[in-house]
Short mmCIF file of C-alpha atoms and ligand atoms in Angstrom, two decimals:
data_model
loop_
_atom_site.label_atom_id
_atom_site.label_comp_id
_atom_site.label_asym_id
_atom_site.label_seq_id
_atom_site.Cartn_x
_atom_site.Cartn_y
_atom_site.Cartn_z
CA MET A 1 -35.56 -65.96 24.92
CA ASP A 2 -34.78 -68.21 21.72
CA THR A 3 -31.36 -69.16 20.76
CA PHE A 4 -30.03 -68.15 17.79
CA ARG A 5 -28.73 -70.15 14.42
CA SER A 6 -26.31 -67.44 13.46
CA PHE A 7 -24.34 -64.61 14.41
CA LYS A 8 -25.96 -62.56 12.36
CA ASP A 9 -29.33 -62.75 14.16
CA LEU A 10 -27.68 -62.49 17.29
CA LYS A 11 -25.96 -59.57 16.43
CA ASP A 12 -29.26 -57.69 15.31
CA LYS A 13 -29.97 -57.69 18.46
CA LEU A 14 -27.35 -57.16 20.68
CA PHE A 15 -26.37 -53.89 18.51
CA SER A 16 -29.63 -52.27 18.19
CA SER A 17 -30.06 -53.10 22.23
CA GLU A 18 -33.05 -54.74 22.08
CA LEU A 19 -30.88 -57.55 24.00
CA THR A 20 -27.96 -57.15 26.27
CA CYS A 21 -25.03 -59.92 26.06
CA VAL A 22 -25.09 -60.22 29.48
CA ASP A 23 -28.75 -61.35 28.89
CA ILE A 24 -27.75 -63.99 26.47
CA VAL A 25 -25.04 -65.18 27.69
CA GLU A 26 -26.82 -65.82 30.82
CA SER A 27 -29.94 -67.10 29.15
CA TYR A 28 -27.92 -69.61 26.65
CA ILE A 29 -25.81 -70.99 30.03
CA GLN A 30 -29.63 -71.97 31.02
CA ASN A 31 -30.20 -73.09 27.94
CA ILE A 32 -27.34 -75.45 28.13
CA LYS A 33 -27.85 -76.61 32.17
CA ASP A 34 -31.85 -77.61 31.18
CA ASN A 35 -31.36 -78.89 27.87
CA ASP A 36 -27.89 -80.17 27.14
CA SER A 37 -29.72 -83.71 26.55
CA CYS A 38 -27.55 -85.50 23.82
CA ASN A 39 -24.28 -84.37 26.90
CA ALA A 40 -22.63 -82.25 24.83
CA PHE A 41 -21.20 -79.65 27.49
CA VAL A 42 -18.20 -80.65 29.87
CA GLU A 43 -18.74 -77.51 31.69
CA THR A 44 -20.05 -74.02 31.39
CA PHE A 45 -17.97 -70.85 32.03
CA ASP A 46 -20.35 -69.52 33.53
CA LYS A 47 -17.99 -66.55 35.36
CA SER A 48 -15.81 -66.13 32.63
CA ALA A 49 -18.62 -65.50 30.44
CA LEU A 50 -20.13 -63.28 32.38
CA HIS A 51 -17.05 -60.95 32.54
CA GLN A 52 -16.90 -61.11 28.88
CA ALA A 53 -19.99 -60.00 28.07
CA LYS A 54 -19.85 -57.23 30.51
CA ILE A 55 -16.93 -55.94 28.65
CA VAL A 56 -19.16 -56.36 25.35
CA ASP A 57 -22.57 -54.57 26.84
CA GLN A 58 -19.81 -51.47 27.55
CA GLU A 59 -18.26 -51.22 24.19
CA ILE A 60 -20.89 -51.43 22.82
CA SER A 61 -22.58 -48.62 24.57
CA GLU A 62 -19.34 -46.96 23.44
CA LYS A 63 -20.18 -48.11 19.82
CA LYS A 64 -17.37 -50.31 19.68
CA TYR A 65 -18.00 -53.36 17.51
CA ARG A 66 -15.94 -56.37 16.72
CA LYS A 67 -15.80 -58.93 14.47
CA LEU A 68 -17.15 -61.48 16.73
CA SER A 69 -18.58 -59.25 19.97
CA GLY A 70 -20.82 -60.97 21.49
CA MET A 71 -20.75 -64.95 19.80
CA ILE A 72 -21.49 -67.80 21.89
CA ILE A 73 -18.66 -69.80 21.04
CA ALA A 74 -17.40 -72.96 22.94
CA ILE A 75 -14.47 -75.36 22.66
CA LYS A 76 -14.24 -78.71 22.22
CA ASP A 77 -12.22 -80.28 25.63
CA ASN A 78 -8.59 -80.07 23.92
CA ILE A 79 -8.58 -76.70 23.72
CA CYS A 80 -6.33 -74.64 25.79
CA TYR A 81 -8.06 -71.92 28.08
CA LYS A 82 -6.20 -70.04 30.85
CA ASN A 83 -7.24 -71.03 34.11
CA HIS A 84 -9.74 -73.25 32.71
CA LYS A 85 -9.68 -77.24 33.13
CA VAL A 86 -9.08 -78.23 29.72
CA SER A 87 -8.97 -82.83 29.90
CA ALA A 88 -9.09 -84.58 26.95
CA SER A 89 -11.84 -85.87 28.29
CA SER A 90 -8.95 -88.45 29.77
CA LEU A 91 -9.08 -89.70 33.30
CA ILE A 92 -5.68 -88.53 32.72
CA LEU A 93 -5.98 -84.37 32.81
CA LYS A 94 -9.44 -84.28 34.83
CA ASP A 95 -9.37 -81.33 36.91
CA PHE A 96 -5.97 -80.18 35.01
CA THR A 97 -6.73 -76.88 34.80
CA SER A 98 -4.69 -74.68 31.61
CA LEU A 99 -1.98 -72.10 32.48
CA TYR A 100 -2.28 -70.74 29.38
CA SER A 101 -4.74 -70.56 26.28
CA SER A 102 -4.33 -71.57 22.68
CA THR A 103 -3.77 -69.09 20.26
CA ALA A 104 -7.06 -69.37 19.01
CA VAL A 105 -9.11 -68.84 21.97
CA ASP A 106 -6.74 -65.53 22.78
CA ARG A 107 -7.88 -64.41 18.98
CA LEU A 108 -11.17 -65.09 19.27
CA ILE A 109 -11.75 -63.54 22.83
CA LYS A 110 -9.28 -60.24 21.56
CA GLU A 111 -12.19 -60.43 18.96
CA GLY A 112 -14.95 -59.98 21.15
CA ALA A 113 -16.45 -63.97 21.19
CA ILE A 114 -18.01 -65.30 24.79
CA ILE A 115 -16.14 -68.56 25.46
CA ILE A 116 -19.25 -70.31 27.28
CA GLY A 117 -17.79 -73.64 27.54
CA ARG A 118 -15.81 -77.28 26.71
CA LEU A 119 -17.64 -79.49 24.99
CA ASN A 120 -17.51 -83.43 25.05
CA CYS A 121 -14.94 -85.20 22.58
CA ASP A 122 -13.12 -88.79 22.08
CA GLU A 123 -10.47 -89.27 24.71
CA PHE A 124 -7.02 -87.25 23.18
CA ALA A 125 -9.41 -86.61 20.01
CA MET A 126 -8.74 -91.06 19.67
CA GLY A 127 -12.34 -91.52 17.63
CA SER A 128 -14.84 -91.92 15.62
CA SER A 129 -18.13 -91.93 17.44
CA ASN A 130 -17.07 -89.94 20.23
CA GLU A 131 -17.86 -92.82 22.73
CA ASN A 132 -14.01 -92.64 24.18
CA SER A 133 -14.87 -89.79 26.49
CA VAL A 134 -14.09 -90.08 30.59
CA TYR A 135 -17.84 -88.05 30.64
CA GLY A 136 -19.56 -91.12 28.31
CA ALA A 137 -21.01 -90.69 25.18
CA VAL A 138 -22.28 -87.65 23.13
CA LYS A 139 -25.89 -89.41 21.61
CA ASN A 140 -26.82 -87.49 17.84
CA PRO A 141 -29.12 -84.54 17.91
CA PHE A 142 -31.21 -86.43 15.31
CA ASP A 143 -31.40 -89.90 17.06
CA LYS A 144 -30.97 -90.05 21.29
CA SER A 145 -29.13 -93.85 20.13
CA ARG A 146 -27.18 -93.15 17.50
CA VAL A 147 -23.69 -91.12 18.09
CA ALA A 148 -22.29 -88.04 17.40
CA GLY A 149 -19.50 -89.11 15.47
CA GLY A 150 -16.27 -87.83 16.56
CA SER A 151 -13.41 -86.91 17.73
CA SER A 152 -15.61 -83.81 18.26
CA GLY A 153 -19.28 -84.62 18.82
CA GLY A 154 -19.83 -82.42 21.31
CA SER A 155 -18.90 -79.35 19.18
CA ALA A 156 -21.35 -81.23 16.42
CA ALA A 157 -24.37 -81.73 18.46
CA ALA A 158 -24.12 -78.63 20.90
CA VAL A 159 -24.02 -76.35 17.45
CA ALA A 160 -27.00 -78.44 15.79
CA GLN A 161 -29.18 -78.06 19.34
CA GLY A 162 -28.29 -74.79 19.32
CA LEU A 163 -26.82 -74.70 22.75
CA CYS A 164 -23.86 -72.21 21.27
CA ILE A 165 -23.62 -70.25 17.59
CA ALA A 166 -20.60 -72.51 17.05
CA ALA A 167 -17.95 -74.26 18.31
CA LEU A 168 -13.72 -75.21 18.05
CA GLY A 169 -13.04 -78.44 17.28
CA SER A 170 -10.18 -80.04 15.48
CA ASP A 171 -9.33 -82.44 12.63
CA THR A 172 -6.51 -84.67 12.82
CA GLY A 173 -7.73 -87.62 10.15
CA GLY A 174 -11.87 -86.07 9.74
CA SER A 175 -12.82 -85.47 13.77
CA ILE A 176 -14.23 -81.55 12.86
CA ARG A 177 -16.11 -83.25 8.88
CA GLN A 178 -17.18 -86.04 10.71
CA PRO A 179 -19.75 -85.20 13.26
CA ALA A 180 -20.15 -82.34 11.21
CA ALA A 181 -21.85 -84.58 8.74
CA PHE A 182 -23.79 -86.73 11.20
CA CYS A 183 -25.50 -83.36 13.05
CA GLY A 184 -26.58 -81.40 10.19
CA VAL A 185 -23.70 -78.75 10.21
CA VAL A 186 -21.10 -76.85 8.76
CA GLY A 187 -17.53 -78.67 10.10
CA PHE A 188 -14.10 -76.84 8.50
CA LYS A 189 -11.11 -78.20 8.87
CA PRO A 190 -8.93 -75.40 7.66
CA THR A 191 -4.72 -76.36 5.11
CA TYR A 192 -2.22 -77.84 7.78
CA SER A 193 -0.68 -74.65 9.20
CA ARG A 194 -3.10 -72.27 8.41
CA VAL A 195 -4.57 -71.60 11.82
CA SER A 196 -1.81 -72.16 14.76
CA ARG A 197 -1.60 -74.90 16.46
CA HIS A 198 0.04 -73.07 19.84
CA GLY A 199 -2.28 -74.47 22.95
CA LEU A 200 -4.24 -77.41 20.93
CA ILE A 201 -3.61 -80.69 23.32
CA ALA A 202 -1.24 -82.40 19.89
CA TYR A 203 -2.94 -85.68 18.95
CA ALA A 204 -0.69 -86.30 16.08
CA SER A 205 1.15 -83.36 15.45
CA SER A 206 1.91 -83.17 11.65
CA PHE A 207 -1.89 -83.83 11.48
CA ASP A 208 -3.90 -81.77 13.93
CA GLN A 209 -6.36 -78.25 12.54
CA ILE A 210 -8.28 -76.59 14.69
CA GLY A 211 -11.67 -75.65 12.81
CA PRO A 212 -14.95 -74.01 13.11
CA ILE A 213 -18.42 -75.76 13.47
CA ALA A 214 -21.39 -73.92 13.10
CA ASN A 215 -24.76 -73.69 11.13
CA ASN A 216 -23.88 -71.75 8.08
CA ILE A 217 -20.79 -70.58 6.06
CA ASP A 218 -20.54 -67.11 7.23
CA ASP A 219 -20.38 -68.18 10.44
CA VAL A 220 -18.03 -70.13 9.75
CA ALA A 221 -15.95 -67.86 7.80
CA ILE A 222 -16.09 -65.14 10.21
CA ILE A 223 -14.19 -67.15 12.81
CA LEU A 224 -11.12 -68.59 10.12
CA GLU A 225 -11.32 -65.19 9.79
CA VAL A 226 -10.01 -64.42 13.26
CA ILE A 227 -8.26 -67.53 14.20
CA SER A 228 -5.93 -67.98 11.51
CA GLY A 229 -2.57 -66.87 11.20
CA VAL A 230 0.95 -66.75 11.96
CA ASP A 231 1.77 -66.88 15.52
CA LYS A 232 5.49 -67.33 16.69
CA GLN A 233 4.34 -70.43 19.12
CA ASP A 234 3.98 -72.21 17.06
CA SER A 235 7.26 -72.33 13.95
CA THR A 236 4.72 -73.86 11.64
CA SER A 237 2.17 -72.29 11.36
CA SER A 238 1.87 -70.31 7.65
CA SER A 239 3.19 -66.49 6.87
CA ARG A 240 0.60 -66.17 4.68
CA PRO A 241 -1.59 -63.08 5.34
CA VAL A 242 -5.12 -63.71 5.61
CA PRO A 243 -7.53 -62.70 3.32
CA ASP A 244 -11.53 -61.51 3.89
CA TYR A 245 -12.96 -64.68 4.68
CA LEU A 246 -16.51 -63.51 5.56
CA ASN A 247 -16.88 -61.62 2.51
CA TYR A 248 -15.63 -64.09 0.13
CA ARG A 249 -13.58 -63.54 -3.23
CA GLU A 250 -16.21 -62.22 -6.06
CA LYS A 251 -18.24 -65.04 -7.48
CA LYS A 252 -16.06 -67.68 -9.93
CA LYS A 253 -18.69 -68.65 -12.36
CA ASN A 254 -17.69 -72.04 -13.95
CA SER A 255 -15.36 -74.24 -11.67
CA ARG A 256 -14.27 -77.45 -12.41
CA ILE A 257 -14.68 -80.36 -10.42
CA ALA A 258 -13.30 -83.74 -9.66
CA TYR A 259 -15.31 -86.36 -7.54
CA ILE A 260 -13.86 -89.65 -6.64
CA SER A 261 -15.06 -92.43 -8.40
CA GLU A 262 -13.81 -95.02 -6.01
CA CYS A 263 -15.95 -93.37 -3.46
CA ILE A 264 -18.59 -93.27 -5.34
CA GLU A 265 -18.06 -96.99 -5.82
CA HIS A 266 -17.07 -97.75 -2.82
CA HIS A 267 -18.97 -101.35 -1.04
CA GLY A 268 -20.15 -99.57 2.29
CA ILE A 269 -21.55 -96.84 0.70
CA ASP A 270 -25.23 -96.56 1.50
CA ASN A 271 -27.47 -96.06 -1.97
CA GLU A 272 -29.34 -92.50 -0.83
CA ILE A 273 -26.41 -90.69 -0.44
CA LYS A 274 -24.57 -91.78 -3.55
CA ASN A 275 -27.46 -90.94 -5.18
CA SER A 276 -27.72 -87.36 -3.83
CA PHE A 277 -24.56 -87.04 -4.44
CA LEU A 278 -24.60 -87.98 -8.31
CA ALA A 279 -27.61 -85.87 -8.18
CA GLU A 280 -25.94 -82.92 -6.56
CA MET A 281 -22.65 -83.38 -8.96
CA ASP A 282 -25.30 -82.91 -12.40
CA LYS A 283 -27.19 -79.69 -10.88
CA PHE A 284 -23.13 -78.56 -10.54
CA LYS A 285 -22.69 -79.89 -14.61
CA LYS A 286 -26.20 -77.84 -15.14
CA LYS A 287 -25.05 -74.55 -13.83
CA GLY A 288 -21.86 -75.01 -15.92
CA HIS A 289 -19.46 -76.44 -14.13
CA THR A 290 -17.10 -79.06 -15.17
CA VAL A 291 -17.84 -82.19 -13.50
CA ASP A 292 -15.79 -85.63 -13.87
CA PRO A 293 -15.74 -88.88 -12.64
CA VAL A 294 -11.50 -88.96 -11.50
CA SER A 295 -9.72 -92.15 -10.33
CA PHE A 296 -8.10 -92.39 -6.78
CA PRO A 297 -6.08 -94.68 -6.73
CA TYR A 298 -5.15 -95.22 -2.85
CA LEU A 299 -8.06 -95.13 -0.86
CA GLU A 300 -7.26 -98.31 0.30
CA HIS A 301 -4.30 -96.93 1.92
CA LEU A 302 -5.10 -94.21 3.20
CA VAL A 303 -6.98 -95.08 6.07
CA PRO A 304 -3.38 -97.59 6.71
CA ALA A 305 -1.05 -94.85 5.90
CA TYR A 306 -3.46 -92.87 8.32
CA HIS A 307 -3.17 -95.12 11.42
CA VAL A 308 0.03 -96.08 11.44
CA LEU A 309 1.66 -92.10 10.70
CA SER A 310 -0.87 -90.34 13.51
CA THR A 311 -0.42 -92.66 16.35
CA ALA A 312 3.80 -93.04 16.00
CA GLU A 313 3.15 -89.18 16.22
CA ALA A 314 0.56 -89.62 19.09
CA SER A 315 3.29 -92.37 20.77
CA SER A 316 6.04 -89.41 20.84
CA ASN A 317 3.48 -86.95 21.82
CA LEU A 318 1.54 -88.79 24.58
CA SER A 319 4.53 -89.42 26.47
CA ARG A 320 4.51 -86.37 28.28
CA PHE A 321 1.86 -87.82 30.85
CA ASP A 322 3.42 -89.81 33.21
CA GLY A 323 1.88 -88.75 36.65
CA VAL A 324 4.15 -86.27 37.30
CA ASN A 325 3.59 -83.25 35.45
CA PHE A 326 0.56 -83.25 34.95
CA GLY A 327 -2.79 -84.84 36.15
CA TYR A 328 -3.49 -87.87 37.35
CA ARG A 329 -1.28 -90.22 39.60
CA SER A 330 -1.85 -93.47 40.31
CA ALA A 331 -2.07 -94.42 44.03
CA LYS A 332 0.72 -97.25 43.49
CA GLN A 333 3.68 -96.25 42.96
CA THR A 334 6.12 -98.16 44.40
CA ASP A 335 8.94 -96.22 42.69
CA LEU A 336 9.20 -94.24 39.65
CA ASN A 337 8.36 -96.52 36.82
CA GLN A 338 5.50 -98.31 38.55
CA SER A 339 4.49 -95.04 39.21
CA TYR A 340 4.39 -93.90 35.41
CA ILE A 341 2.94 -97.90 34.37
CA SER A 342 -0.25 -96.89 36.91
CA SER A 343 -0.66 -93.87 36.15
CA ARG A 344 -0.20 -94.64 32.80
CA THR A 345 -2.51 -97.69 32.52
CA GLU A 346 -5.31 -96.10 35.12
CA GLY A 347 -5.32 -92.81 33.24
CA PHE A 348 -5.93 -94.02 29.42
CA GLY A 349 -8.83 -95.54 28.24
CA ASP A 350 -8.19 -98.06 26.18
CA GLU A 351 -8.58 -96.59 22.65
CA VAL A 352 -5.28 -94.02 23.22
CA LYS A 353 -3.80 -97.41 25.16
CA ARG A 354 -3.90 -99.26 21.66
CA ARG A 355 -2.99 -96.48 19.63
CA ILE A 356 0.39 -95.37 22.09
CA MET A 357 0.65 -99.79 21.55
CA LEU A 358 0.52 -99.63 17.79
CA GLY A 359 3.05 -96.41 17.41
CA THR A 360 5.19 -97.76 19.73
CA PHE A 361 5.22 -100.56 17.69
CA VAL A 362 5.70 -99.09 14.12
CA LEU A 363 8.46 -97.09 14.83
CA SER A 364 10.86 -99.58 17.20
CA ALA A 365 13.83 -100.81 15.72
CA GLY A 366 12.77 -103.88 14.13
CA TYR A 367 9.68 -102.21 12.13
CA HIS A 368 10.68 -99.06 11.55
CA GLU A 369 10.99 -99.37 7.78
CA ALA A 370 8.57 -101.76 7.23
CA TYR A 371 6.13 -99.32 8.69
CA PHE A 372 6.65 -95.73 9.59
CA THR A 373 8.61 -95.45 6.82
CA LYS A 374 6.79 -97.31 4.00
CA ALA A 375 3.93 -95.10 5.69
CA GLN A 376 5.50 -91.78 4.82
CA LYS A 377 6.40 -92.99 1.44
CA ILE A 378 2.51 -93.91 0.56
CA ARG A 379 2.04 -90.10 2.24
CA ARG A 380 4.28 -88.90 -0.29
CA LEU A 381 3.01 -90.20 -3.17
CA ILE A 382 -1.19 -89.19 -1.89
CA LYS A 383 -0.22 -85.51 -1.66
CA SER A 384 1.62 -86.10 -5.00
CA LYS A 385 -1.82 -87.43 -6.55
CA VAL A 386 -3.80 -84.54 -5.14
CA ASN A 387 -1.87 -81.78 -6.26
CA GLU A 388 -1.37 -83.11 -9.75
CA MET A 389 -5.76 -83.35 -9.57
CA PHE A 390 -5.21 -79.72 -8.77
CA ASP A 391 -4.08 -78.84 -11.47
CA SER A 392 -6.84 -79.33 -13.09
CA TYR A 393 -9.58 -79.02 -10.34
CA ASP A 394 -10.51 -76.66 -8.21
CA PHE A 395 -12.15 -78.29 -6.24
CA ILE A 396 -12.39 -83.15 -5.39
CA CYS A 397 -15.32 -84.24 -3.36
CA THR A 398 -17.10 -86.31 -2.33
CA PRO A 399 -19.50 -87.47 0.68
CA THR A 400 -18.46 -86.66 4.23
CA THR A 401 -18.75 -90.18 5.53
CA PRO A 402 -20.27 -93.53 3.75
CA HIS A 403 -23.23 -93.15 5.63
CA THR A 404 -25.38 -91.15 8.24
CA ALA A 405 -24.43 -91.75 11.83
CA PHE A 406 -24.28 -95.17 13.20
CA LYS A 407 -26.18 -96.61 16.92
CA LEU A 408 -23.82 -96.09 19.57
CA GLY A 409 -22.05 -99.51 20.73
CA ASP A 410 -21.80 -100.73 16.58
CA ASN A 411 -18.61 -100.20 16.79
CA LYS A 412 -17.06 -99.96 19.69
CA THR A 413 -15.73 -103.13 19.42
CA ASP A 414 -14.79 -103.38 16.31
CA PRO A 415 -11.20 -101.11 16.28
CA THR A 416 -10.77 -101.97 12.53
CA GLN A 417 -14.42 -101.23 11.57
CA MET A 418 -14.25 -97.69 13.52
CA TYR A 419 -11.11 -97.01 11.88
CA LEU A 420 -12.77 -97.28 8.54
CA GLU A 421 -15.37 -94.43 9.12
CA ASP A 422 -12.51 -92.12 8.19
CA ILE A 423 -12.21 -93.26 4.49
CA PHE A 424 -12.96 -89.80 2.98
CA THR A 425 -12.11 -87.67 5.61
CA VAL A 426 -8.19 -89.20 6.07
CA LEU A 427 -7.41 -87.80 2.39
CA ALA A 428 -7.44 -84.22 3.05
CA ASN A 429 -5.34 -84.97 6.55
CA LEU A 430 -2.52 -87.01 4.81
CA SER A 431 -2.46 -84.40 1.52
CA GLY A 432 -2.61 -81.26 4.56
CA ASN A 433 -5.54 -79.36 2.26
CA PRO A 434 -8.34 -78.50 3.65
CA ALA A 435 -11.85 -79.34 3.13
CA ILE A 436 -15.64 -78.51 4.14
CA SER A 437 -18.19 -80.72 5.33
CA ILE A 438 -21.68 -79.50 4.04
CA PRO A 439 -25.02 -80.31 5.71
CA VAL A 440 -27.32 -82.33 3.46
CA LYS A 441 -31.09 -83.34 4.88
CA ASN A 442 -33.15 -85.40 2.26
CA HIS A 443 -32.03 -88.89 3.81
CA SER A 444 -35.64 -90.84 4.77
CA SER A 445 -34.22 -91.73 7.47
CA LYS A 446 -34.26 -88.17 8.93
CA LEU A 447 -30.16 -88.62 9.60
CA PRO A 448 -28.22 -85.83 8.05
CA PHE A 449 -25.23 -86.36 6.02
CA GLY A 450 -22.21 -84.30 4.80
CA PHE A 451 -21.44 -83.69 0.96
CA GLN A 452 -17.58 -83.19 1.19
CA ILE A 453 -15.19 -80.20 -1.33
CA MET A 454 -11.77 -80.23 -0.55
CA ALA A 455 -9.17 -77.50 -2.47
CA ARG A 456 -6.11 -76.17 -3.35
CA ASN A 457 -3.89 -75.75 -0.37
CA PHE A 458 -4.75 -71.98 1.21
CA ASP A 459 -7.70 -71.94 -1.23
CA GLU A 460 -9.59 -71.14 2.08
CA GLU A 461 -11.67 -68.16 -0.36
CA GLY A 462 -12.17 -70.14 -2.99
CA LEU A 463 -14.04 -73.08 -1.25
CA LEU A 464 -15.89 -71.23 1.08
CA SER A 465 -17.06 -68.90 -2.16
CA PHE A 466 -17.78 -71.83 -3.73
CA SER A 467 -19.90 -73.67 -1.17
CA LYS A 468 -21.57 -70.18 -0.40
CA ASN A 469 -22.61 -69.83 -4.36
CA ASN A 470 -23.87 -72.93 -5.01
CA ASN A 471 -26.96 -72.93 -3.01
CA PHE A 472 -27.18 -75.71 -0.96
CA LYS A 473 -29.84 -75.90 0.99
CA ILE A 474 -28.34 -75.98 4.69
N1 LIG B 1 -11.86 -90.93 13.76
C1 LIG B 1 -10.75 -90.17 13.24
C2 LIG B 1 -10.10 -91.21 14.00
O1 LIG B 1 -9.97 -91.69 15.24
C3 LIG B 1 -9.76 -89.37 12.98
C4 LIG B 1 -9.48 -88.47 15.14
C5 LIG B 1 -9.67 -86.94 14.34
O2 LIG B 1 -9.33 -86.13 13.58
N2 LIG B 1 -9.53 -86.45 15.89
O3 LIG B 1 -8.03 -91.25 14.60
#
């Protein structure tokens, strides 16, 4: 059986009874076992996936169809699924079994989706290359000597390779969009609070969002529709009604589009990406949209502000992993304090330790004002500037990344360089706005890259509609 590139193709076979859901699930599981050459999957959930498949088959025989009946979805290894392992790709949580399901997973299952397995990621979602994983790096499906991007590298690589129809990732500073760009698939970060964070292993709670990665806009839209909405388990989740994302809003003819000139003039940007991006802007103009270059004066402050704030939150969120309540406990336990120290020293990888220390430092008594408070002020300025831009424009566009996927190992010894990889994506997390990365595949290296579009808060509908109606060659 061939793998499907869209849920529609799968549904055609399933709903016409050409294939059963059990057939499909068995063949996907076998395919993952045989062909995961990028190291995307940590584990397949054979038993529960087949159990769900039987339920779907039964329902289809009774002509009961749900929104996601039979959709093969895999989840990033930081999203909880009851009675299944979840480790944030960290030694400290290896072999930890979740006691409850995340709201996002619960909602997918209620609509008939099949959760096929869990996907490799950077440890605790900290990274831009998926090299910080206890399971080893995820490789890029287009060139195995290159990174898949991070932190949801497994999610993007699995979708690109057809090992699942779609995947859930999480995005704190670009972790859905950047790997999606590097692997040539669509990645969507919802507005902060649109999707419940309940059951997502927290990295930086005021930034984290769960979102879909898929091969096309329709699949992203239907998943988003299912997982969005208020949840009493997450007090920050928004109570705004969830629109019918799949059917998009009526096509709005002319949009007002801003692109950030500092991104396009950035010294690190690849020339072909720049030219392709500008050509897209020209096409928009020809279609009747208004397109203007707009200055965003805080570009150089984005990554520093993001790292001060996110590490501060991480240092608090990760304090619960102490070798007592969860997962790994060191054998060196002379007393309680020593047990905490050894378990955390042995259990966390270098990048996670670096961020915990940085976060603890920026929150410490003598430095709080100089770093944490200052970064919060910068975040406020950034949000105001973004809101001001959305007074005049419907969408803000940039490339998703300055260049295509880099070589495995290239940035590993230089954290500052690695952090700068996120220069175009962290904006949407600092401001909270929804953003999509749409794949572009015209680079002479044959490596894909991404076209990023940000929209007003809660205008997921407009963003999907614009992405769908502007004939991107996906
Ligand atoms: N690459 C970014 C980082 O290293 C973003 C991570 C994320 O979005 N989870 O923090």
